Amino acid sequence: MTILTHVGGPTVLVELDGWRILTDPTFDPAGRRYGFGWGTSSVKQRGPALAAEDVGPVDVVLLSHDHHADNLDDLGRALLPRATTVVTTRPGARRLALPDVRGLTTGATTRLTAPGKPPLTVTATPCRHGPPLSRPIAGAVVGFALSVGDRPGVAVWMTGDTVLNRPLRRVAHRLDVDVLLLHLGGVRFPQTGPLRYSMDGRDAVELLALSRPRVAVPVHYDGWSHFSEPPEHLRGTLAADPGSRSAVRWLEPGTPTGV
């Protein structure tokens, strides 16, 4: 059984076969506006369900990208040295310069070992954090697929912040996923009008039909002013699709939940 604790936003503590894995650490309180570059910004509207000091020991931080505060804020950044290993993008690894930080490009893998735990293989999956040709502006982002020991399939897939595009569809069709962490919310900014920078509920329905995970857990869909899809609309969209409805689990923030 995998145990998930949703701290808030994209931040989830994943307890998997003895490994304690934290995704995209965000622990700042609500109320502050953060700049995202090129004149864009967002206000954090909801604080974390757990404080950083209450998370406990962390073996691995999976950091989809380090340059947006809704995925790594000040208190999240302060937590990174406590983790044994940080896995992120190659540019992010250079910027962070931590003792054991591993930078991956899409498709690359790294293997983690620790006494008393089965080996953990982390594979970077494709992300495009915006419309076509937006990578020079949005920066490098990756998702992560986790495999344990020699067990077939993917134990956990974290999509990261991405729109639904051809590379993501190909990966979703190919992977055999047990637990899927979906970054949603339909991010938009006034400066770029209708352009979206992350998936919405309709995208999630399509991705679930392709990947067919045993369990799908929406995260990073509320708590910031740059999310354009209201949570109730997201819930309605997923509930209206029979395949999505049977797979989706909604987590109570701060409550460890076996899935």
Short mmCIF file of N, CA, C and O in Angstrom, two decimals, residues 110-217:
data_model
loop_
_atom_site.label_atom_id
_atom_site.label_comp_id
_atom_site.label_asym_id
_atom_site.label_seq_id
_atom_site.Cartn_x
_atom_site.Cartn_y
_atom_site.Cartn_z
N THR A 110 17.42 7.74 -12.76
CA THR A 110 18.42 7.62 -11.71
C THR A 110 17.92 6.57 -10.74
O THR A 110 16.71 6.42 -10.52
N ARG A 111 18.85 5.83 -10.15
CA ARG A 111 18.51 4.73 -9.25
C ARG A 111 19.00 5.08 -7.86
O ARG A 111 20.17 5.43 -7.65
N LEU A 112 18.09 5.00 -6.89
CA LEU A 112 18.39 5.35 -5.51
C LEU A 112 18.41 4.09 -4.66
O LEU A 112 17.55 3.21 -4.81
N THR A 113 19.39 4.01 -3.77
CA THR A 113 19.48 2.87 -2.86
C THR A 113 19.66 3.38 -1.44
O THR A 113 20.22 4.45 -1.20
N ALA A 114 19.17 2.58 -0.49
CA ALA A 114 19.32 2.90 0.93
C ALA A 114 19.20 1.61 1.72
O ALA A 114 18.46 0.69 1.31
N PRO A 115 19.91 1.48 2.83
CA PRO A 115 19.84 0.25 3.63
C PRO A 115 18.41 -0.07 4.06
O PRO A 115 17.66 0.82 4.50
N GLY A 116 18.02 -1.32 3.88
CA GLY A 116 16.70 -1.77 4.32
C GLY A 116 15.56 -1.39 3.41
O GLY A 116 14.39 -1.64 3.75
N LYS A 117 15.85 -0.77 2.26
CA LYS A 117 14.80 -0.38 1.32
C LYS A 117 15.08 -0.98 -0.04
O LYS A 117 16.25 -1.11 -0.44
N PRO A 118 14.05 -1.33 -0.79
CA PRO A 118 14.28 -1.78 -2.15
C PRO A 118 14.76 -0.62 -3.02
O PRO A 118 14.45 0.54 -2.74
N PRO A 119 15.54 -0.89 -4.06
CA PRO A 119 15.98 0.19 -4.95
C PRO A 119 14.79 0.95 -5.53
O PRO A 119 13.75 0.37 -5.84
N LEU A 120 14.98 2.25 -5.69
CA LEU A 120 13.94 3.12 -6.24
C LEU A 120 14.49 3.74 -7.53
O LEU A 120 15.51 4.42 -7.51
N THR A 121 13.80 3.49 -8.64
CA THR A 121 14.20 4.06 -9.92
C THR A 121 13.28 5.22 -10.25
O THR A 121 12.05 5.08 -10.23
N VAL A 122 13.87 6.37 -10.54
CA VAL A 122 13.13 7.59 -10.88
C VAL A 122 13.39 7.92 -12.34
O VAL A 122 14.54 8.08 -12.75
N THR A 123 12.33 8.01 -13.11
CA THR A 123 12.43 8.35 -14.54
C THR A 123 11.73 9.68 -14.78
O THR A 123 10.58 9.87 -14.35
N ALA A 124 12.39 10.59 -15.46
CA ALA A 124 11.79 11.89 -15.78
C ALA A 124 10.84 11.75 -16.95
O ALA A 124 11.19 11.17 -17.99
N THR A 125 9.64 12.27 -16.79
CA THR A 125 8.62 12.21 -17.84
C THR A 125 8.39 13.61 -18.42
O THR A 125 8.69 14.61 -17.77
N PRO A 126 7.84 13.69 -19.64
CA PRO A 126 7.79 14.99 -20.33
C PRO A 126 6.78 15.95 -19.71
O PRO A 126 5.69 15.55 -19.30
N CYS A 127 7.17 17.20 -19.68
CA CYS A 127 6.28 18.30 -19.30
C CYS A 127 6.50 19.46 -20.27
O CYS A 127 7.64 19.73 -20.67
N ARG A 128 5.41 20.12 -20.63
CA ARG A 128 5.51 21.41 -21.32
C ARG A 128 4.60 22.36 -20.57
O ARG A 128 3.37 22.25 -20.63
N HIS A 129 5.20 23.26 -19.84
CA HIS A 129 4.48 24.12 -18.89
C HIS A 129 3.91 25.34 -19.60
O HIS A 129 4.15 26.48 -19.20
N GLY A 130 3.15 25.09 -20.67
CA GLY A 130 2.55 26.18 -21.41
C GLY A 130 2.26 25.79 -22.84
O GLY A 130 2.40 24.64 -23.24
N PRO A 131 1.86 26.77 -23.67
CA PRO A 131 1.52 26.50 -25.07
C PRO A 131 2.78 26.17 -25.88
O PRO A 131 3.90 26.27 -25.37
N PRO A 132 2.61 25.78 -27.15
CA PRO A 132 3.79 25.52 -27.99
C PRO A 132 4.74 26.72 -28.00
O PRO A 132 4.31 27.88 -27.94
N LEU A 133 6.02 26.43 -28.02
CA LEU A 133 7.10 27.42 -28.07
C LEU A 133 7.27 28.20 -26.77
O LEU A 133 7.97 29.21 -26.74
N SER A 134 6.65 27.73 -25.69
CA SER A 134 6.74 28.47 -24.42
C SER A 134 7.91 28.04 -23.56
O SER A 134 8.17 28.65 -22.53
N ARG A 135 8.64 26.99 -23.94
CA ARG A 135 9.70 26.48 -23.07
C ARG A 135 10.76 27.52 -22.73
O ARG A 135 11.23 27.58 -21.59
N PRO A 136 11.21 28.36 -23.69
CA PRO A 136 12.21 29.36 -23.30
C PRO A 136 11.73 30.33 -22.23
O PRO A 136 12.53 30.88 -21.48
N ILE A 137 10.40 30.51 -22.13
CA ILE A 137 9.83 31.42 -21.13
C ILE A 137 9.49 30.66 -19.86
O ILE A 137 9.84 31.09 -18.75
N ALA A 138 8.81 29.52 -19.99
CA ALA A 138 8.36 28.77 -18.82
C ALA A 138 9.49 28.00 -18.16
O ALA A 138 9.40 27.65 -16.97
N GLY A 139 10.55 27.67 -18.90
CA GLY A 139 11.68 26.96 -18.32
C GLY A 139 11.49 25.45 -18.34
O GLY A 139 10.43 24.93 -18.70
N ALA A 140 12.54 24.74 -17.92
CA ALA A 140 12.53 23.28 -17.92
C ALA A 140 11.69 22.76 -16.77
O ALA A 140 11.80 23.22 -15.63
N VAL A 141 10.84 21.78 -17.07
CA VAL A 141 9.97 21.12 -16.08
C VAL A 141 9.94 19.63 -16.43
O VAL A 141 9.95 19.27 -17.61
N VAL A 142 9.90 18.78 -15.42
CA VAL A 142 9.75 17.34 -15.65
C VAL A 142 8.74 16.77 -14.67
O VAL A 142 8.49 17.34 -13.59
N GLY A 143 8.14 15.64 -15.04
CA GLY A 143 7.39 14.81 -14.12
C GLY A 143 8.26 13.65 -13.70
O GLY A 143 9.42 13.52 -14.13
N PHE A 144 7.72 12.75 -12.87
CA PHE A 144 8.53 11.64 -12.37
C PHE A 144 7.70 10.36 -12.30
O PHE A 144 6.58 10.36 -11.77
N ALA A 145 8.26 9.27 -12.83
CA ALA A 145 7.68 7.94 -12.71
C ALA A 145 8.58 7.11 -11.80
O ALA A 145 9.79 7.02 -12.05
N LEU A 146 7.99 6.52 -10.76
CA LEU A 146 8.75 5.78 -9.76
C LEU A 146 8.49 4.29 -9.89
O LEU A 146 7.34 3.85 -9.93
N SER A 147 9.57 3.52 -9.93
CA SER A 147 9.48 2.06 -9.94
C SER A 147 10.28 1.52 -8.76
O SER A 147 11.34 2.07 -8.42
N VAL A 148 9.78 0.46 -8.15
CA VAL A 148 10.38 -0.08 -6.93
C VAL A 148 10.97 -1.45 -7.21
O VAL A 148 10.26 -2.36 -7.68
N GLY A 149 12.27 -1.61 -6.90
CA GLY A 149 12.94 -2.90 -7.07
C GLY A 149 12.79 -3.43 -8.48
O GLY A 149 12.89 -2.68 -9.47
N ASP A 150 12.55 -4.71 -8.60
CA ASP A 150 12.34 -5.34 -9.90
C ASP A 150 10.86 -5.50 -10.23
O ASP A 150 10.50 -6.21 -11.18
N ARG A 151 10.01 -4.87 -9.43
CA ARG A 151 8.58 -4.98 -9.64
C ARG A 151 8.18 -4.32 -10.97
O ARG A 151 8.60 -3.20 -11.26
N PRO A 152 7.38 -4.97 -11.79
CA PRO A 152 6.99 -4.36 -13.06
C PRO A 152 6.04 -3.18 -12.84
O PRO A 152 5.34 -3.09 -11.84
N GLY A 153 6.04 -2.29 -13.81
CA GLY A 153 5.11 -1.17 -13.77
C GLY A 153 5.64 0.00 -12.98
O GLY A 153 6.74 -0.02 -12.41
N VAL A 154 4.83 1.05 -12.94
CA VAL A 154 5.16 2.30 -12.25
C VAL A 154 4.31 2.41 -11.00
O VAL A 154 3.08 2.38 -11.06
N ALA A 155 4.98 2.50 -9.85
CA ALA A 155 4.25 2.58 -8.59
C ALA A 155 3.55 3.92 -8.43
O ALA A 155 2.40 3.99 -7.98
N VAL A 156 4.23 5.01 -8.78
CA VAL A 156 3.67 6.36 -8.68
C VAL A 156 4.16 7.17 -9.88
O VAL A 156 5.35 7.14 -10.22
N TRP A 157 3.23 7.86 -10.52
CA TRP A 157 3.59 8.81 -11.56
C TRP A 157 3.08 10.18 -11.15
O TRP A 157 1.88 10.37 -10.94
N MET A 158 3.98 11.13 -11.02
CA MET A 158 3.65 12.53 -10.75
C MET A 158 3.79 13.28 -12.07
O MET A 158 4.87 13.35 -12.65
N THR A 159 2.69 13.85 -12.58
CA THR A 159 2.74 14.45 -13.91
C THR A 159 3.61 15.69 -13.96
O THR A 159 4.19 16.01 -15.00
N GLY A 160 3.72 16.44 -12.84
CA GLY A 160 4.33 17.75 -12.90
C GLY A 160 3.40 18.75 -13.56
O GLY A 160 2.30 18.41 -14.03
N ASP A 161 3.84 20.00 -13.63
CA ASP A 161 3.03 21.06 -14.24
C ASP A 161 3.18 21.01 -15.75
O ASP A 161 4.25 21.32 -16.29
N THR A 162 2.13 20.65 -16.44
CA THR A 162 2.21 20.47 -17.88
C THR A 162 0.84 20.60 -18.52
O THR A 162 -0.18 20.35 -17.87
N VAL A 163 0.82 21.00 -19.76
CA VAL A 163 -0.38 20.88 -20.56
C VAL A 163 -0.41 19.48 -21.17
O VAL A 163 0.60 18.76 -21.15
N LEU A 164 -1.56 19.09 -21.68
CA LEU A 164 -1.69 17.80 -22.35
C LEU A 164 -1.21 17.95 -23.79
O LEU A 164 -1.78 18.71 -24.56
N ASN A 165 -0.15 17.24 -24.12
CA ASN A 165 0.40 17.31 -25.47
C ASN A 165 0.80 15.92 -25.94
O ASN A 165 0.62 14.93 -25.24
N ARG A 166 1.33 15.84 -27.15
CA ARG A 166 1.61 14.53 -27.75
C ARG A 166 2.61 13.70 -26.93
O ARG A 166 2.37 12.51 -26.69
N PRO A 167 3.74 14.26 -26.49
CA PRO A 167 4.67 13.44 -25.69
C PRO A 167 4.04 12.91 -24.41
O PRO A 167 4.29 11.76 -24.02
N LEU A 168 3.21 13.71 -23.76
CA LEU A 168 2.56 13.24 -22.53
C LEU A 168 1.56 12.13 -22.84
O LEU A 168 1.46 11.14 -22.10
N ARG A 169 0.83 12.26 -23.93
CA ARG A 169 -0.11 11.20 -24.32
C ARG A 169 0.63 9.90 -24.61
O ARG A 169 0.17 8.82 -24.22
N ARG A 170 1.77 9.98 -25.28
CA ARG A 170 2.52 8.77 -25.59
C ARG A 170 2.98 8.07 -24.31
O ARG A 170 2.89 6.84 -24.19
N VAL A 171 3.48 8.85 -23.36
CA VAL A 171 3.94 8.26 -22.10
C VAL A 171 2.77 7.65 -21.34
O VAL A 171 2.87 6.55 -20.78
N ALA A 172 1.65 8.36 -21.30
CA ALA A 172 0.48 7.86 -20.58
C ALA A 172 0.01 6.53 -21.16
O ALA A 172 -0.40 5.63 -20.43
N HIS A 173 0.06 6.42 -22.47
CA HIS A 173 -0.38 5.18 -23.13
C HIS A 173 0.58 4.03 -22.84
O HIS A 173 0.17 2.87 -22.75
N ARG A 174 1.86 4.35 -22.65
CA ARG A 174 2.89 3.32 -22.50
C ARG A 174 3.05 2.83 -21.07
O ARG A 174 3.32 1.66 -20.83
N LEU A 175 2.90 3.72 -20.09
CA LEU A 175 3.19 3.37 -18.70
C LEU A 175 2.07 2.52 -18.10
O LEU A 175 0.89 2.73 -18.38
N ASP A 176 2.46 1.59 -17.25
CA ASP A 176 1.52 0.81 -16.44
C ASP A 176 1.54 1.41 -15.04
O ASP A 176 2.43 1.12 -14.24
N VAL A 177 0.57 2.27 -14.75
CA VAL A 177 0.62 3.13 -13.56
C VAL A 177 -0.30 2.62 -12.46
O VAL A 177 -1.48 2.32 -12.71
N ASP A 178 0.23 2.55 -11.25
CA ASP A 178 -0.59 2.21 -10.10
C ASP A 178 -1.26 3.47 -9.54
O ASP A 178 -2.48 3.58 -9.52
N VAL A 179 -0.46 4.45 -9.09
CA VAL A 179 -0.99 5.69 -8.50
C VAL A 179 -0.52 6.87 -9.33
O VAL A 179 0.68 7.02 -9.59
N LEU A 180 -1.45 7.71 -9.74
CA LEU A 180 -1.16 8.87 -10.58
C LEU A 180 -1.47 10.15 -9.80
O LEU A 180 -2.59 10.34 -9.33
N LEU A 181 -0.46 11.02 -9.66
CA LEU A 181 -0.65 12.34 -9.06
C LEU A 181 -0.80 13.34 -10.20
O LEU A 181 0.13 13.58 -10.97
N LEU A 182 -1.99 13.95 -10.29
CA LEU A 182 -2.34 14.84 -11.40
C LEU A 182 -2.20 16.30 -11.00
O LEU A 182 -2.92 16.77 -10.10
N HIS A 183 -1.33 17.04 -11.66
CA HIS A 183 -1.24 18.49 -11.47
C HIS A 183 -2.22 19.15 -12.43
O HIS A 183 -2.09 19.02 -13.65
N LEU A 184 -3.20 19.87 -11.90
CA LEU A 184 -4.30 20.38 -12.70
C LEU A 184 -4.47 21.88 -12.49
O LEU A 184 -3.50 22.59 -12.33
N GLY A 185 -5.69 22.38 -12.52
CA GLY A 185 -5.98 23.78 -12.21
C GLY A 185 -6.14 24.70 -13.39
O GLY A 185 -6.65 25.81 -13.24
N GLY A 186 -5.65 24.32 -14.58
CA GLY A 186 -5.81 25.19 -15.75
C GLY A 186 -5.20 26.56 -15.54
O GLY A 186 -5.88 27.58 -15.69
N VAL A 187 -3.91 26.63 -15.25
CA VAL A 187 -3.24 27.90 -14.95
C VAL A 187 -3.35 28.88 -16.11
O VAL A 187 -3.09 28.52 -17.27
N ARG A 188 -3.74 30.11 -15.81
CA ARG A 188 -3.76 31.20 -16.78
C ARG A 188 -3.28 32.48 -16.12
O ARG A 188 -3.35 32.63 -14.89
N PHE A 189 -2.84 33.42 -16.96
CA PHE A 189 -2.42 34.74 -16.48
C PHE A 189 -3.09 35.81 -17.35
O PHE A 189 -3.26 35.61 -18.56
N PRO A 190 -3.46 36.95 -16.75
CA PRO A 190 -4.08 38.01 -17.55
C PRO A 190 -3.23 38.46 -18.72
O PRO A 190 -3.75 38.82 -19.78
N GLN A 191 -1.92 38.42 -18.55
CA GLN A 191 -1.01 38.91 -19.60
C GLN A 191 -1.06 38.06 -20.86
O GLN A 191 -0.73 38.55 -21.95
N THR A 192 -1.46 36.80 -20.73
CA THR A 192 -1.45 35.91 -21.90
C THR A 192 -2.85 35.38 -22.24
O THR A 192 -2.97 34.40 -22.97
N GLY A 193 -3.87 36.00 -21.70
CA GLY A 193 -5.24 35.72 -22.12
C GLY A 193 -5.65 34.28 -21.94
O GLY A 193 -5.50 33.71 -20.85
N PRO A 194 -6.16 33.64 -23.01
CA PRO A 194 -6.72 32.28 -22.88
C PRO A 194 -5.67 31.18 -22.83
O PRO A 194 -6.02 30.01 -22.65
N LEU A 195 -4.40 31.49 -23.01
CA LEU A 195 -3.37 30.45 -23.01
C LEU A 195 -3.30 29.79 -21.65
O LEU A 195 -3.32 30.45 -20.61
N ARG A 196 -3.20 28.45 -21.66
CA ARG A 196 -3.12 27.69 -20.41
C ARG A 196 -1.72 27.12 -20.21
O ARG A 196 -1.03 26.79 -21.18
N TYR A 197 -1.36 26.98 -18.93
CA TYR A 197 -0.02 26.51 -18.57
C TYR A 197 -0.06 25.22 -17.76
O TYR A 197 0.99 24.73 -17.35
N SER A 198 -1.24 24.67 -17.55
CA SER A 198 -1.36 23.35 -16.92
C SER A 198 -2.70 22.73 -17.35
O SER A 198 -3.54 23.41 -17.94
N MET A 199 -2.87 21.45 -17.03
CA MET A 199 -4.07 20.74 -17.45
C MET A 199 -5.30 21.17 -16.66
O MET A 199 -5.19 21.65 -15.53
N ASP A 200 -6.46 20.97 -17.26
CA ASP A 200 -7.73 21.16 -16.57
C ASP A 200 -8.45 19.82 -16.47
O ASP A 200 -7.90 18.76 -16.80
N GLY A 201 -9.70 19.84 -16.03
CA GLY A 201 -10.44 18.62 -15.82
C GLY A 201 -10.65 17.80 -17.08
O GLY A 201 -10.58 16.57 -17.06
N ARG A 202 -10.92 18.46 -18.20
CA ARG A 202 -11.12 17.72 -19.45
C ARG A 202 -9.83 17.01 -19.87
O ARG A 202 -9.87 15.88 -20.37
N ASP A 203 -8.70 17.67 -19.68
CA ASP A 203 -7.42 17.03 -19.96
C ASP A 203 -7.21 15.82 -19.06
O ASP A 203 -6.70 14.78 -19.50
N ALA A 204 -7.59 15.97 -17.80
CA ALA A 204 -7.42 14.87 -16.85
C ALA A 204 -8.24 13.65 -17.29
O ALA A 204 -7.76 12.51 -17.20
N VAL A 205 -9.45 13.88 -17.76
CA VAL A 205 -10.29 12.77 -18.23
C VAL A 205 -9.59 12.03 -19.38
O VAL A 205 -9.53 10.79 -19.41
N GLU A 206 -9.02 12.78 -20.31
CA GLU A 206 -8.34 12.14 -21.44
C GLU A 206 -7.09 11.40 -20.96
O GLU A 206 -6.82 10.26 -21.40
N LEU A 207 -6.32 12.00 -20.07
CA LEU A 207 -5.10 11.35 -19.59
C LEU A 207 -5.42 10.08 -18.82
O LEU A 207 -4.72 9.06 -18.94
N LEU A 208 -6.50 10.10 -18.04
CA LEU A 208 -6.89 8.90 -17.30
C LEU A 208 -7.34 7.79 -18.25
O LEU A 208 -7.07 6.61 -18.01
N ALA A 209 -8.01 8.15 -19.33
CA ALA A 209 -8.43 7.13 -20.29
C ALA A 209 -7.23 6.48 -20.96
O ALA A 209 -7.26 5.29 -21.30
N LEU A 210 -6.15 7.25 -21.14
CA LEU A 210 -4.95 6.71 -21.77
C LEU A 210 -4.12 5.87 -20.80
O LEU A 210 -3.61 4.82 -21.16
N SER A 211 -3.98 6.34 -19.57
CA SER A 211 -3.06 5.70 -18.62
C SER A 211 -3.73 4.62 -17.77
O SER A 211 -3.06 3.70 -17.29
N ARG A 212 -5.02 4.75 -17.53
CA ARG A 212 -5.79 3.78 -16.76
C ARG A 212 -5.11 3.38 -15.44
O ARG A 212 -4.85 2.20 -15.18
N PRO A 213 -4.80 4.36 -14.59
CA PRO A 213 -4.18 4.02 -13.31
C PRO A 213 -5.19 3.35 -12.38
O PRO A 213 -6.40 3.51 -12.54
N ARG A 214 -4.68 2.64 -11.41
CA ARG A 214 -5.58 2.07 -10.39
C ARG A 214 -6.20 3.19 -9.57
O ARG A 214 -7.40 3.15 -9.25
N VAL A 215 -5.39 4.18 -9.22
CA VAL A 215 -5.85 5.32 -8.42
C VAL A 215 -5.29 6.60 -9.04
O VAL A 215 -4.12 6.64 -9.42
N ALA A 216 -6.12 7.64 -9.14
CA ALA A 216 -5.69 8.95 -9.60
C ALA A 216 -6.00 9.98 -8.53
O ALA A 216 -7.13 10.03 -8.03
N VAL A 217 -5.01 10.79 -8.18
CA VAL A 217 -5.16 11.76 -7.10
C VAL A 217 -4.91 13.16 -7.64
O VAL A 217 -3.77 13.50 -7.98
#
